[in-house]
PDB file of C-alpha atoms and ligand atoms in Angstrom:
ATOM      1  CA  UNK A   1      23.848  44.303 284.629  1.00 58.00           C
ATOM      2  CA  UNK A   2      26.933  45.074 282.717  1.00 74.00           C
ATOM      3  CA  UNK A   3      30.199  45.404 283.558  1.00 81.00           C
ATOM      4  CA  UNK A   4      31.399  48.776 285.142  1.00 76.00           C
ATOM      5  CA  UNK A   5      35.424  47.936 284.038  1.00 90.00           C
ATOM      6  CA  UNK A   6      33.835  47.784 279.802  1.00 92.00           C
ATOM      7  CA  UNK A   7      32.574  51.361 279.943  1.00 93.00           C
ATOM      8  CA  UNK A   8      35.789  52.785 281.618  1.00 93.00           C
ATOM      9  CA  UNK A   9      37.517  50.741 278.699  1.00 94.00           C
ATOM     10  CA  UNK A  10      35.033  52.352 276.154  1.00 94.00           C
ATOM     11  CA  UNK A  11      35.915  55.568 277.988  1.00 92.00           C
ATOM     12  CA  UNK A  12      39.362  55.650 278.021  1.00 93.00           C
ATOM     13  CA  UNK A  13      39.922  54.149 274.595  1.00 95.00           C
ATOM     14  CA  UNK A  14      41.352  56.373 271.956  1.00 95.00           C
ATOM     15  CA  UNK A  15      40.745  53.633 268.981  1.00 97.00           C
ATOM     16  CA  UNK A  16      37.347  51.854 269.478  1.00 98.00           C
ATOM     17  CA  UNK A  17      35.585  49.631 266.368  1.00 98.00           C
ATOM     18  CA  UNK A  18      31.969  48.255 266.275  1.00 98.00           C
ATOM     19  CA  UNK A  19      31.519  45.839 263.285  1.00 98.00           C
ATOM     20  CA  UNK A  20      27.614  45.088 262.524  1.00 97.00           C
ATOM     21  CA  UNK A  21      26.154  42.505 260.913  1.00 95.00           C
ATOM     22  CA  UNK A  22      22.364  41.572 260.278  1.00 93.00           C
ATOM     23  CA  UNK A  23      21.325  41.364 263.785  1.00 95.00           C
ATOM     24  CA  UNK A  24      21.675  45.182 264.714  1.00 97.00           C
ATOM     25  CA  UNK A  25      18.932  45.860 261.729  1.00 95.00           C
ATOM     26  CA  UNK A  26      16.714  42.371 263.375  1.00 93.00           C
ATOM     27  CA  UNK A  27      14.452  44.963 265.348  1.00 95.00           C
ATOM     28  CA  UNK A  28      13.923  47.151 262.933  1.00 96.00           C
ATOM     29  CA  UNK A  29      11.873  44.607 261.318  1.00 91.00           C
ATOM     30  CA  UNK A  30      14.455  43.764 258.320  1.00 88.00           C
ATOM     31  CA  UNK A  31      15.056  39.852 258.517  1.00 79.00           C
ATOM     32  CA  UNK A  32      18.690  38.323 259.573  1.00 77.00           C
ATOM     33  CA  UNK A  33      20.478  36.764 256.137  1.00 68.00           C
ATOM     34  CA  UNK A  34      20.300  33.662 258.407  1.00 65.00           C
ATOM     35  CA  UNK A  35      16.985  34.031 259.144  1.00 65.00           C
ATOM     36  CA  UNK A  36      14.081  32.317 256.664  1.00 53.00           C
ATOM     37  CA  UNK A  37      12.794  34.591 253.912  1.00 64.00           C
ATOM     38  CA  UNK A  38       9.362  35.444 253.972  1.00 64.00           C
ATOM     39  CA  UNK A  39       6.471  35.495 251.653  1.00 62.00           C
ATOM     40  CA  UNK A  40       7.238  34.767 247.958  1.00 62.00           C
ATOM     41  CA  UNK A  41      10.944  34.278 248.250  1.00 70.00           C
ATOM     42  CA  UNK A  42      10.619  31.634 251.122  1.00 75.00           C
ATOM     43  CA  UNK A  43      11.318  28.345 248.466  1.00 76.00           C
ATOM     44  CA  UNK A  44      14.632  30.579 247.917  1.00 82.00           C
ATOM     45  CA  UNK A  45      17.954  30.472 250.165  1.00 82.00           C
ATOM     46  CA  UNK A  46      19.458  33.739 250.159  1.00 80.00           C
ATOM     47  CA  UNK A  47      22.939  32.409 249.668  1.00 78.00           C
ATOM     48  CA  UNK A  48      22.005  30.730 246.355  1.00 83.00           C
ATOM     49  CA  UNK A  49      20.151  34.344 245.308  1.00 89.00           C
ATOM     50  CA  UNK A  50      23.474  36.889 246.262  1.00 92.00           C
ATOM     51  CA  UNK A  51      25.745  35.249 243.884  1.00 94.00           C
ATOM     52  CA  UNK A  52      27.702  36.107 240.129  1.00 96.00           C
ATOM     53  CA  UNK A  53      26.544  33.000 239.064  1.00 95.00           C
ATOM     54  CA  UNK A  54      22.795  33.475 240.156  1.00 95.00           C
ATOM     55  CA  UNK A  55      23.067  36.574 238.338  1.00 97.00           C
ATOM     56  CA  UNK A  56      24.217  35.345 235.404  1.00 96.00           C
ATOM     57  CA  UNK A  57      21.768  32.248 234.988  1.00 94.00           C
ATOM     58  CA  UNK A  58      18.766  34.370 235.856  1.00 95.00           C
ATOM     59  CA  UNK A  59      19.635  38.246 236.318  1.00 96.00           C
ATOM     60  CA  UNK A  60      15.737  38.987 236.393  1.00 96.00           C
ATOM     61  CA  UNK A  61      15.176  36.600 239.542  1.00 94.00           C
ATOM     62  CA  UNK A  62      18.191  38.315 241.214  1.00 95.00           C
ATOM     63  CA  UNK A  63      17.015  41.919 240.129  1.00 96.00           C
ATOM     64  CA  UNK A  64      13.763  41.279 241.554  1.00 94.00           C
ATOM     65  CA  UNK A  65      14.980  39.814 245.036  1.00 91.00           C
ATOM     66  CA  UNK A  66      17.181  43.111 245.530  1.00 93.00           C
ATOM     67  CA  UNK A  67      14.226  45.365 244.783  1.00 93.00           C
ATOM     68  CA  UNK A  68      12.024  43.564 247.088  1.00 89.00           C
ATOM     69  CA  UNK A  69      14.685  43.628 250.259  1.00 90.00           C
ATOM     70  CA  UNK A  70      15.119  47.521 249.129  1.00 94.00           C
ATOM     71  CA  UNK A  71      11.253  48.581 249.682  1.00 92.00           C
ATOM     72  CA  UNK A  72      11.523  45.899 252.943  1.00 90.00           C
ATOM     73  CA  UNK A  73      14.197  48.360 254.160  1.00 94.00           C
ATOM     74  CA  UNK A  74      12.585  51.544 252.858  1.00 96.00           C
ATOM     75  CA  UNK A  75       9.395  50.547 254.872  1.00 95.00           C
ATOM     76  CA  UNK A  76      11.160  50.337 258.357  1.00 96.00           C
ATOM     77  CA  UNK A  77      13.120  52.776 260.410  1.00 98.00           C
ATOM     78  CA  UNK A  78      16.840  52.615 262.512  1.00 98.00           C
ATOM     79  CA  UNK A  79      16.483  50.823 266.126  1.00 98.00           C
ATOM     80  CA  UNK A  80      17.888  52.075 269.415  1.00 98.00           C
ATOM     81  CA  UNK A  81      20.960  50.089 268.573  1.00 98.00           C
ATOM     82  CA  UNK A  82      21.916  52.737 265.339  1.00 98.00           C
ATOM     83  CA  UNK A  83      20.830  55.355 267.086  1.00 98.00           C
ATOM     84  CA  UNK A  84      22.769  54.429 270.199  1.00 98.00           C
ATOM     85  CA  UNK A  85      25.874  53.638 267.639  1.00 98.00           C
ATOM     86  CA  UNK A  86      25.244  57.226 265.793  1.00 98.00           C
ATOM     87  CA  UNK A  87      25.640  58.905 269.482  1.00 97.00           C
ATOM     88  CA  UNK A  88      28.960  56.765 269.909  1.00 97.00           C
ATOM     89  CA  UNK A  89      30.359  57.847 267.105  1.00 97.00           C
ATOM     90  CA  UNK A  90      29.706  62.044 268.534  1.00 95.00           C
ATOM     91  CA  UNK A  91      31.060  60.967 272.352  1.00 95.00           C
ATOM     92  CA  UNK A  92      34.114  58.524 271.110  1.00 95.00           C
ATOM     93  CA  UNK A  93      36.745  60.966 268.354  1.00 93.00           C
ATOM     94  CA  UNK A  94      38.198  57.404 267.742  1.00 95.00           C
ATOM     95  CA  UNK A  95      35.315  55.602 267.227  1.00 97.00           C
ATOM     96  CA  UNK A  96      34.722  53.332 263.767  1.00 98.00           C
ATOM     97  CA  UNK A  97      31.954  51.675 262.770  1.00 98.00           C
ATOM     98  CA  UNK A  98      32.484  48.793 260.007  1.00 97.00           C
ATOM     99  CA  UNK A  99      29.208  46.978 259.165  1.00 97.00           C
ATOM    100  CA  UNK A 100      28.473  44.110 256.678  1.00 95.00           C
ATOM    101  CA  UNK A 101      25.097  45.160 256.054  1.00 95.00           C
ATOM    102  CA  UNK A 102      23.417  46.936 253.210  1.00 96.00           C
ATOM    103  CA  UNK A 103      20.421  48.682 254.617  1.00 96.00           C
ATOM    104  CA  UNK A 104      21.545  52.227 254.943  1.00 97.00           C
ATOM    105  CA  UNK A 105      20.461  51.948 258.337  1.00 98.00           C
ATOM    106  CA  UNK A 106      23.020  53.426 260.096  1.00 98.00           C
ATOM    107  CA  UNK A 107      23.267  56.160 257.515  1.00 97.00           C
ATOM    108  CA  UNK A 108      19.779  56.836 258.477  1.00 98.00           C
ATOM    109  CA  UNK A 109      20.274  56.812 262.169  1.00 98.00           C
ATOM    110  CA  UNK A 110      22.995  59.890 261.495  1.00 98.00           C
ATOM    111  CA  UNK A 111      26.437  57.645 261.679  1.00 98.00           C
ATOM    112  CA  UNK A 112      28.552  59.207 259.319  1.00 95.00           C
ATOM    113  CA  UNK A 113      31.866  57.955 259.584  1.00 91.00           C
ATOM    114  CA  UNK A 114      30.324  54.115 257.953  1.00 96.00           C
ATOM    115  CA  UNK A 115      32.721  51.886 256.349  1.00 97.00           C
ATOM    116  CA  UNK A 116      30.221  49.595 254.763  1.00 96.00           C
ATOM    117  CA  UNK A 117      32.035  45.971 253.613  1.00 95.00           C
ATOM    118  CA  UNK A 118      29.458  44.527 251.613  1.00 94.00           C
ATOM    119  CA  UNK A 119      28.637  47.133 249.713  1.00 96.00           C
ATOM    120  CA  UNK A 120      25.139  49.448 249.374  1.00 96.00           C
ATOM    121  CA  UNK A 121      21.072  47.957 248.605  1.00 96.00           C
ATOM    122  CA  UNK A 122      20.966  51.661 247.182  1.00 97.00           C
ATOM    123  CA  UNK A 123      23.627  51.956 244.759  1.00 97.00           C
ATOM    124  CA  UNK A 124      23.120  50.355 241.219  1.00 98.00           C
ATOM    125  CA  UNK A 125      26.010  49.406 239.229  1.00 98.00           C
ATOM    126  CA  UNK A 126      26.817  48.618 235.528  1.00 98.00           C
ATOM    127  CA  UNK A 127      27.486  44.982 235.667  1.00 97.00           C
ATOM    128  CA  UNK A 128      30.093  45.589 232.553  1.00 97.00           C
ATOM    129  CA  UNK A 129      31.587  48.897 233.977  1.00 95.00           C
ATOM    130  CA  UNK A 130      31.183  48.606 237.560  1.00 94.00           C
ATOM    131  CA  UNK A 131      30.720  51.967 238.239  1.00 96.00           C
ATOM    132  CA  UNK A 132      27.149  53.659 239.552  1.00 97.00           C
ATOM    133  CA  UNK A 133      24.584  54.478 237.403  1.00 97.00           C
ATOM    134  CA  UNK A 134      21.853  57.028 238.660  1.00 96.00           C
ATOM    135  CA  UNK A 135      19.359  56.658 235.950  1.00 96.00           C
ATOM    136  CA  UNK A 136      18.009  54.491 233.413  1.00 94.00           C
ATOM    137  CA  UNK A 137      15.415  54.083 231.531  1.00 92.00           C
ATOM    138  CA  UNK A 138      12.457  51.759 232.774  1.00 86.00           C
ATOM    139  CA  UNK A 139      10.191  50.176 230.323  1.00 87.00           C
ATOM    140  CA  UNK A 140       9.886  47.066 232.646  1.00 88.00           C
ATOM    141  CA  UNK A 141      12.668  45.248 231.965  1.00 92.00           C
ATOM    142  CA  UNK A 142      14.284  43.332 235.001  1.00 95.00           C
ATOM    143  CA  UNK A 143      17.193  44.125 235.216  1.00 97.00           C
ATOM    144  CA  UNK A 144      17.290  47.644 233.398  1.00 97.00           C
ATOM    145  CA  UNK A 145      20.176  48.646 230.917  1.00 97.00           C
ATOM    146  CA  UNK A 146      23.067  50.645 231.358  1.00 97.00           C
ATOM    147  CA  UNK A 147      22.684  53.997 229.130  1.00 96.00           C
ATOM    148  CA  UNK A 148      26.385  53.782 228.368  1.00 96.00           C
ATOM    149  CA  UNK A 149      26.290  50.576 227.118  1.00 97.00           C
ATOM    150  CA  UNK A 150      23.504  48.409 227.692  1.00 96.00           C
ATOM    151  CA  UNK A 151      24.877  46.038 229.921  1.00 97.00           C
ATOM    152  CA  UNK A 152      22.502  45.109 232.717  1.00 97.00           C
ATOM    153  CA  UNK A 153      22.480  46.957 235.683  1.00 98.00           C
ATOM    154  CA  UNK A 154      23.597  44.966 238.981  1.00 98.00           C
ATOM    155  CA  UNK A 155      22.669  46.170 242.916  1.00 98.00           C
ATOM    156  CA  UNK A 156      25.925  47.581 244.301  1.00 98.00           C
ATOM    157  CA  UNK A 157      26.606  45.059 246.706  1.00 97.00           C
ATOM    158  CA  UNK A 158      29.333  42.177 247.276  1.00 96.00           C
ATOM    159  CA  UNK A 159      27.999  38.749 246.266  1.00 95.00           C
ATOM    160  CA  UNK A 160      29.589  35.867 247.607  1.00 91.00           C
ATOM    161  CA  UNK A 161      32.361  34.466 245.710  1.00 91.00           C
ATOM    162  CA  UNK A 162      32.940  38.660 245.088  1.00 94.00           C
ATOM    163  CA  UNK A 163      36.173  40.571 246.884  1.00 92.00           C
ATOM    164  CA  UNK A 164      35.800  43.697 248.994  1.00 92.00           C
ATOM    165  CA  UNK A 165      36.699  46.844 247.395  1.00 89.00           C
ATOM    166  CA  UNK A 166      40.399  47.307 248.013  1.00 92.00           C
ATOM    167  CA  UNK A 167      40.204  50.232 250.174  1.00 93.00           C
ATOM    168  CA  UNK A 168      37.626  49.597 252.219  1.00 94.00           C
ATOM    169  CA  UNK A 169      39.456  45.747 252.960  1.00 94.00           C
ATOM    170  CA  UNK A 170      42.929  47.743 253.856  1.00 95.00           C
ATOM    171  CA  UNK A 171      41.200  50.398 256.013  1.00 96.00           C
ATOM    172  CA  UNK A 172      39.165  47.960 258.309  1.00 97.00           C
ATOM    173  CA  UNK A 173      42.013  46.051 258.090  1.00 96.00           C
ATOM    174  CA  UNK A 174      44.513  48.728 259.834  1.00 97.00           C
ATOM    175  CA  UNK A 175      41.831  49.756 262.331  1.00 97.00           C
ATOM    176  CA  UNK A 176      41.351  46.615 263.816  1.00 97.00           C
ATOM    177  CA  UNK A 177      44.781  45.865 264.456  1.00 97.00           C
ATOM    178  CA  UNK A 178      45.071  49.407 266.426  1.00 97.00           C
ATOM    179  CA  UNK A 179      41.635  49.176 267.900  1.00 98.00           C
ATOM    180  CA  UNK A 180      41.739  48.871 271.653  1.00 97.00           C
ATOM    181  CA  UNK A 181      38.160  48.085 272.169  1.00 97.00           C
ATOM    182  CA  UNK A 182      36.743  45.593 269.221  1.00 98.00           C
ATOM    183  CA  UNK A 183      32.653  45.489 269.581  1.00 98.00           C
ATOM    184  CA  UNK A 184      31.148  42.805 267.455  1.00 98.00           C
ATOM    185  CA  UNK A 185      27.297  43.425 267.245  1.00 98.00           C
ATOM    186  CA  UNK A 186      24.659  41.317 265.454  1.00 96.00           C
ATOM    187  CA  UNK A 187      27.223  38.918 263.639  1.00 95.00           C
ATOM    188  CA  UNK A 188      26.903  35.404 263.268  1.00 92.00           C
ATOM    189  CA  UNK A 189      30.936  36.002 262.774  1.00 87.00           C
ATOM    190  CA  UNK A 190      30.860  33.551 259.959  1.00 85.00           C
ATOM    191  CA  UNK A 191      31.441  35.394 256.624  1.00 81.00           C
ATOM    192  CA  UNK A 192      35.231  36.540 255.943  1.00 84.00           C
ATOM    193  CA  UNK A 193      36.994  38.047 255.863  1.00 84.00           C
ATOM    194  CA  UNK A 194      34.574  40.136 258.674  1.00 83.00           C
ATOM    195  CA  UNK A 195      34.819  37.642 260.891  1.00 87.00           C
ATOM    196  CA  UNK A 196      38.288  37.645 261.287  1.00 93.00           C
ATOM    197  CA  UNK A 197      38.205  41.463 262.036  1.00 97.00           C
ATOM    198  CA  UNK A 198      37.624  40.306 265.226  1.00 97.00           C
ATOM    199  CA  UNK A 199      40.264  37.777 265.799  1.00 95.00           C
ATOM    200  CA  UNK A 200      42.875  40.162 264.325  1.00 96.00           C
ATOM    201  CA  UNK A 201      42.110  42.520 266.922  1.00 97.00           C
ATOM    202  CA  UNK A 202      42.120  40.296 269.789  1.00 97.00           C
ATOM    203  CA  UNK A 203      45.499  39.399 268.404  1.00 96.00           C
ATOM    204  CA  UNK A 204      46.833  42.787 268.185  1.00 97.00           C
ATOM    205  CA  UNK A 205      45.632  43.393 272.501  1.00 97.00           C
ATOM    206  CA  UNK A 206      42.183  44.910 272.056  1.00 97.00           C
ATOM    207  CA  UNK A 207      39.414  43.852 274.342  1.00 97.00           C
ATOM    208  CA  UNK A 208      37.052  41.948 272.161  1.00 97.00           C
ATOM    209  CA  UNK A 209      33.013  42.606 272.928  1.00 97.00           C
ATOM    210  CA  UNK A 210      30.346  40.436 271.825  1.00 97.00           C
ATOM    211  CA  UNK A 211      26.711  41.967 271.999  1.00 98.00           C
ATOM    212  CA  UNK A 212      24.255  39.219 270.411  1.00 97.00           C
ATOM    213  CA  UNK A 213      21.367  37.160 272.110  1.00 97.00           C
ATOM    214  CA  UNK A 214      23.339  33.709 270.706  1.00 96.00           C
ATOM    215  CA  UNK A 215      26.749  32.293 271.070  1.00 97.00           C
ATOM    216  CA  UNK A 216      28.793  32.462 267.884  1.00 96.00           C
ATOM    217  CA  UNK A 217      32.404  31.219 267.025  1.00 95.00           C
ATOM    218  CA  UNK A 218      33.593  34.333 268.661  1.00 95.00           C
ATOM    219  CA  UNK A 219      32.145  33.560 272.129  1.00 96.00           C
ATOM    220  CA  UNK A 220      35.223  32.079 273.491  1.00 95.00           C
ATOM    221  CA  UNK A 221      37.797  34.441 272.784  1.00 95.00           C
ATOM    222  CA  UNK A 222      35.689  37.274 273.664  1.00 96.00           C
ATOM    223  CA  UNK A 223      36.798  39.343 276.815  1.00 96.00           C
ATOM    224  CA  UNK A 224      32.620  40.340 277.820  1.00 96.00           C
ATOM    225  CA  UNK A 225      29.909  38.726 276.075  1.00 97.00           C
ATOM    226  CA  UNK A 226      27.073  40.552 276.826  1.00 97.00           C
ATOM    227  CA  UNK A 227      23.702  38.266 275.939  1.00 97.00           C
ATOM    228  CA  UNK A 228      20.628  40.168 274.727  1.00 97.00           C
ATOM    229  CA  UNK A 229      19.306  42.586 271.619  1.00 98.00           C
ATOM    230  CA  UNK A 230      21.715  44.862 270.539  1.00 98.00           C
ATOM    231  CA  UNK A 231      18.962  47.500 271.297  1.00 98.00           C
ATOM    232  CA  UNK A 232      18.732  47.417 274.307  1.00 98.00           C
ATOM    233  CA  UNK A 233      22.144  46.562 274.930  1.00 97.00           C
ATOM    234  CA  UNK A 234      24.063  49.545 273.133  1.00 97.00           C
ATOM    235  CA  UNK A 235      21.504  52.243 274.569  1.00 97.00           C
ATOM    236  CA  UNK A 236      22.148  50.875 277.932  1.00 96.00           C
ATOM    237  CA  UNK A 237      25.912  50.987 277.565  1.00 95.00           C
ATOM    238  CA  UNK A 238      25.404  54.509 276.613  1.00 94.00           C
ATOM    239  CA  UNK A 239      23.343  55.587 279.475  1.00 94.00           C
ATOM    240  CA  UNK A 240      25.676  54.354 282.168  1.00 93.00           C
ATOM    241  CA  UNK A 241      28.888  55.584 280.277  1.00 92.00           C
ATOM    242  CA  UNK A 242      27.080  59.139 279.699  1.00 91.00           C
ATOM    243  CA  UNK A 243      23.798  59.565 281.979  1.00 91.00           C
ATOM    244  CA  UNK A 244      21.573  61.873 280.736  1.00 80.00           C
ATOM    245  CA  UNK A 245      21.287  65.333 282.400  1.00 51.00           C
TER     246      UNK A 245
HETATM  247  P1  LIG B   1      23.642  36.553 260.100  1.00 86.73           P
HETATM  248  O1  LIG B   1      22.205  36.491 259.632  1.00 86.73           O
HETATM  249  O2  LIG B   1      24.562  35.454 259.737  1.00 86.73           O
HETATM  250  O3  LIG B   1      23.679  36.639 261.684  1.00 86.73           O
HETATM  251  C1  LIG B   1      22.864  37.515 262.414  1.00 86.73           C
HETATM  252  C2  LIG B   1      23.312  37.467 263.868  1.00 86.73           C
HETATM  253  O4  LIG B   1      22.555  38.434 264.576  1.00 86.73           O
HETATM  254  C3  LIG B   1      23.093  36.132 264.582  1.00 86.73           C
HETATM  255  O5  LIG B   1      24.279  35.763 265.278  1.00 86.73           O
HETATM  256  C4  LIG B   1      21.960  36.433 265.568  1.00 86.73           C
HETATM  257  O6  LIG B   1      22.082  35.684 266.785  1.00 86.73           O
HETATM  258  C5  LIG B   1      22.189  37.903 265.814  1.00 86.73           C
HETATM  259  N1  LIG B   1      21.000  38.653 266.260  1.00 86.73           N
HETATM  260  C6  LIG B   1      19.693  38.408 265.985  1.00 86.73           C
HETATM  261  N2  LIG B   1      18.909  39.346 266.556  1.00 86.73           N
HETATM  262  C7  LIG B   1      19.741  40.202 267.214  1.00 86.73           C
HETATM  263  C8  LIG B   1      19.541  41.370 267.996  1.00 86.73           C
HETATM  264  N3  LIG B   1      18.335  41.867 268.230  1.00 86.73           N
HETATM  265  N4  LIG B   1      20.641  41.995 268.502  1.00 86.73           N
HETATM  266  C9  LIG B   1      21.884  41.512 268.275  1.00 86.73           C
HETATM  267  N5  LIG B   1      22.117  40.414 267.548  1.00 86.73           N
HETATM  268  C10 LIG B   1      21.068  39.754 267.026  1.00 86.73           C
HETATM  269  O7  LIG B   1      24.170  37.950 259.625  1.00 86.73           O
HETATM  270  P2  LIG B   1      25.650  38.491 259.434  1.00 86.73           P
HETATM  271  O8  LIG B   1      26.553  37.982 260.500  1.00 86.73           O
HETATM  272  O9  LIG B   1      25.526  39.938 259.234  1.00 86.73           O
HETATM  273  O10 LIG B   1      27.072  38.926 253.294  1.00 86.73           O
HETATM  274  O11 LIG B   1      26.046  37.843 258.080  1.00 86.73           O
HETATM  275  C11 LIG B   1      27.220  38.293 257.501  1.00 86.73           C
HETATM  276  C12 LIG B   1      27.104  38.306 256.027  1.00 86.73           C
HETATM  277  O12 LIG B   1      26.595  37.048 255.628  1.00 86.73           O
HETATM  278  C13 LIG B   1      26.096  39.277 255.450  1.00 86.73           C
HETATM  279  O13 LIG B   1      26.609  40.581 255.319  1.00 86.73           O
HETATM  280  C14 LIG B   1      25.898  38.689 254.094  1.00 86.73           C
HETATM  281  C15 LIG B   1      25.821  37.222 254.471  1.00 86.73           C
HETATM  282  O14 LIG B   1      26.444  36.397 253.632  1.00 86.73           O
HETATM  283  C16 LIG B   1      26.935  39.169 251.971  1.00 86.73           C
HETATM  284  O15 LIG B   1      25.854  39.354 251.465  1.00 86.73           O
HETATM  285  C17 LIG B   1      28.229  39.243 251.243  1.00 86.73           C
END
């Protein structure tokens, strides 16, 4: 059952932010970073894989993981949850969705307005440059060269140790601290700075949400903690805030 006084919140709210992490994309099918990889990357641990350093000691081991989690990703489809966050976006004018993952997923589901933090599974970068780099030429090599200069070419996403880009950082930044509903779905609310997105906003008077099957460090401060999969959750949100027909 949830709470009748949340939607009239959601309703009424003129600033309203959902930040995503893994667990929105779980039932799609795509793994949680958390979770244990599968099949010929199990002996690895994804935090020793999505690093500068990793990339440096063995950029064709890193290379290879990236293009393996990109046709995991290209093989599934959104959940209810980004669809039901896609339809938020058209019902709330104030609504923002910040995620921390790098599936496209929400993309896909037909969110527009996405500020992703950690970056894009899609987007290649030169490692030298840093800017995108559509094509290259493949003779095998892992990674490929940058035609500019022959640097390799890196996956455009933020490793750990790596800071967010600068305007992505400052706008998440200012729309948590006006947000007056804060939804935190699928986040083991671990990694910053996301995780403090939350706090912040609790801080600044927003109701605080957390949708996500587990207790996290967020748990306590949050105003409604709402226990379950994120999709079934969201879509049921929806249909009591909006009923269909
Ligand atoms: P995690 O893998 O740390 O956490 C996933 C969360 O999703 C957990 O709290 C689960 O309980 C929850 N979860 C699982 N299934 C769910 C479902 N069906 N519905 C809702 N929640 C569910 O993933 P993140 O919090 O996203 O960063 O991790 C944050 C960042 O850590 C990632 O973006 C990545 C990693 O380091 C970088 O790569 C920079």
């Amino acid at each position: 059952m949830l709470p009748g006084g949340l939607i009239d919140l959601l309703k009424d709210a003129t600033e309203v932010v959902a930040l995503t992490g893994a667990g929105v994309s779980a039932e799609s099918g795509v793994p949680t970073f958390r979770d244990a990889q599968t099949g010929l990357w199990s002996r690895y641990r994804a935090e020793d894989l999505a690093t500068p350093a990793a990339f440096q000691r063995d950029p064709a081991l890193v290379w290879n993981w990236y293009a393996w989690r990109r046709s995991l990703v290209e093989g599934v489809k959104p959940n209810p949850a980004h669809l039901a966050l896609a339809t938020l976006e058209q019902r709330l004018p104030g609504f923002h969705l910040i995620t921390q993952n790098v599936d496209g997923l929400h993309f896909r589901a037909g969110s527009r307005k996405v500020l992703a933090l950690h970056g894009d599974l899609f987007l290649t970068l030169c490692s030298a440059e840093k800017t995108p780099v559509e094509t290259w030429r493949d003779d095998g090599e892992a990674p490929p060269r940058c035609p500019r200069c022959d640097a390799p070419l890196r996956p455009g996403v933020v490793w750990f140790g790596e800071t967010l880009p600068q305007d992505v950082l400052s706008k998440v930044l200012a729309l948590s601290a006006v947000s007056q509903v804060f939804l935190s779905i699928g986040t083991s609310a671990l990694v910053q700075p996301a995780a403090s997105l939350a706090r912040m906003a609790y801080e600044s008077g927003a109701v605080v949400v957390e949708i996500n099957p587990e207790a996290t460090p967020l748990s306590d401060i949050a105003h409604f903690v709402l226990r379950g999969p994120a999709g079934e959750i969201i879509p049921a949100l929806l249909e009591i805030a909006w009923p269909a027909g």
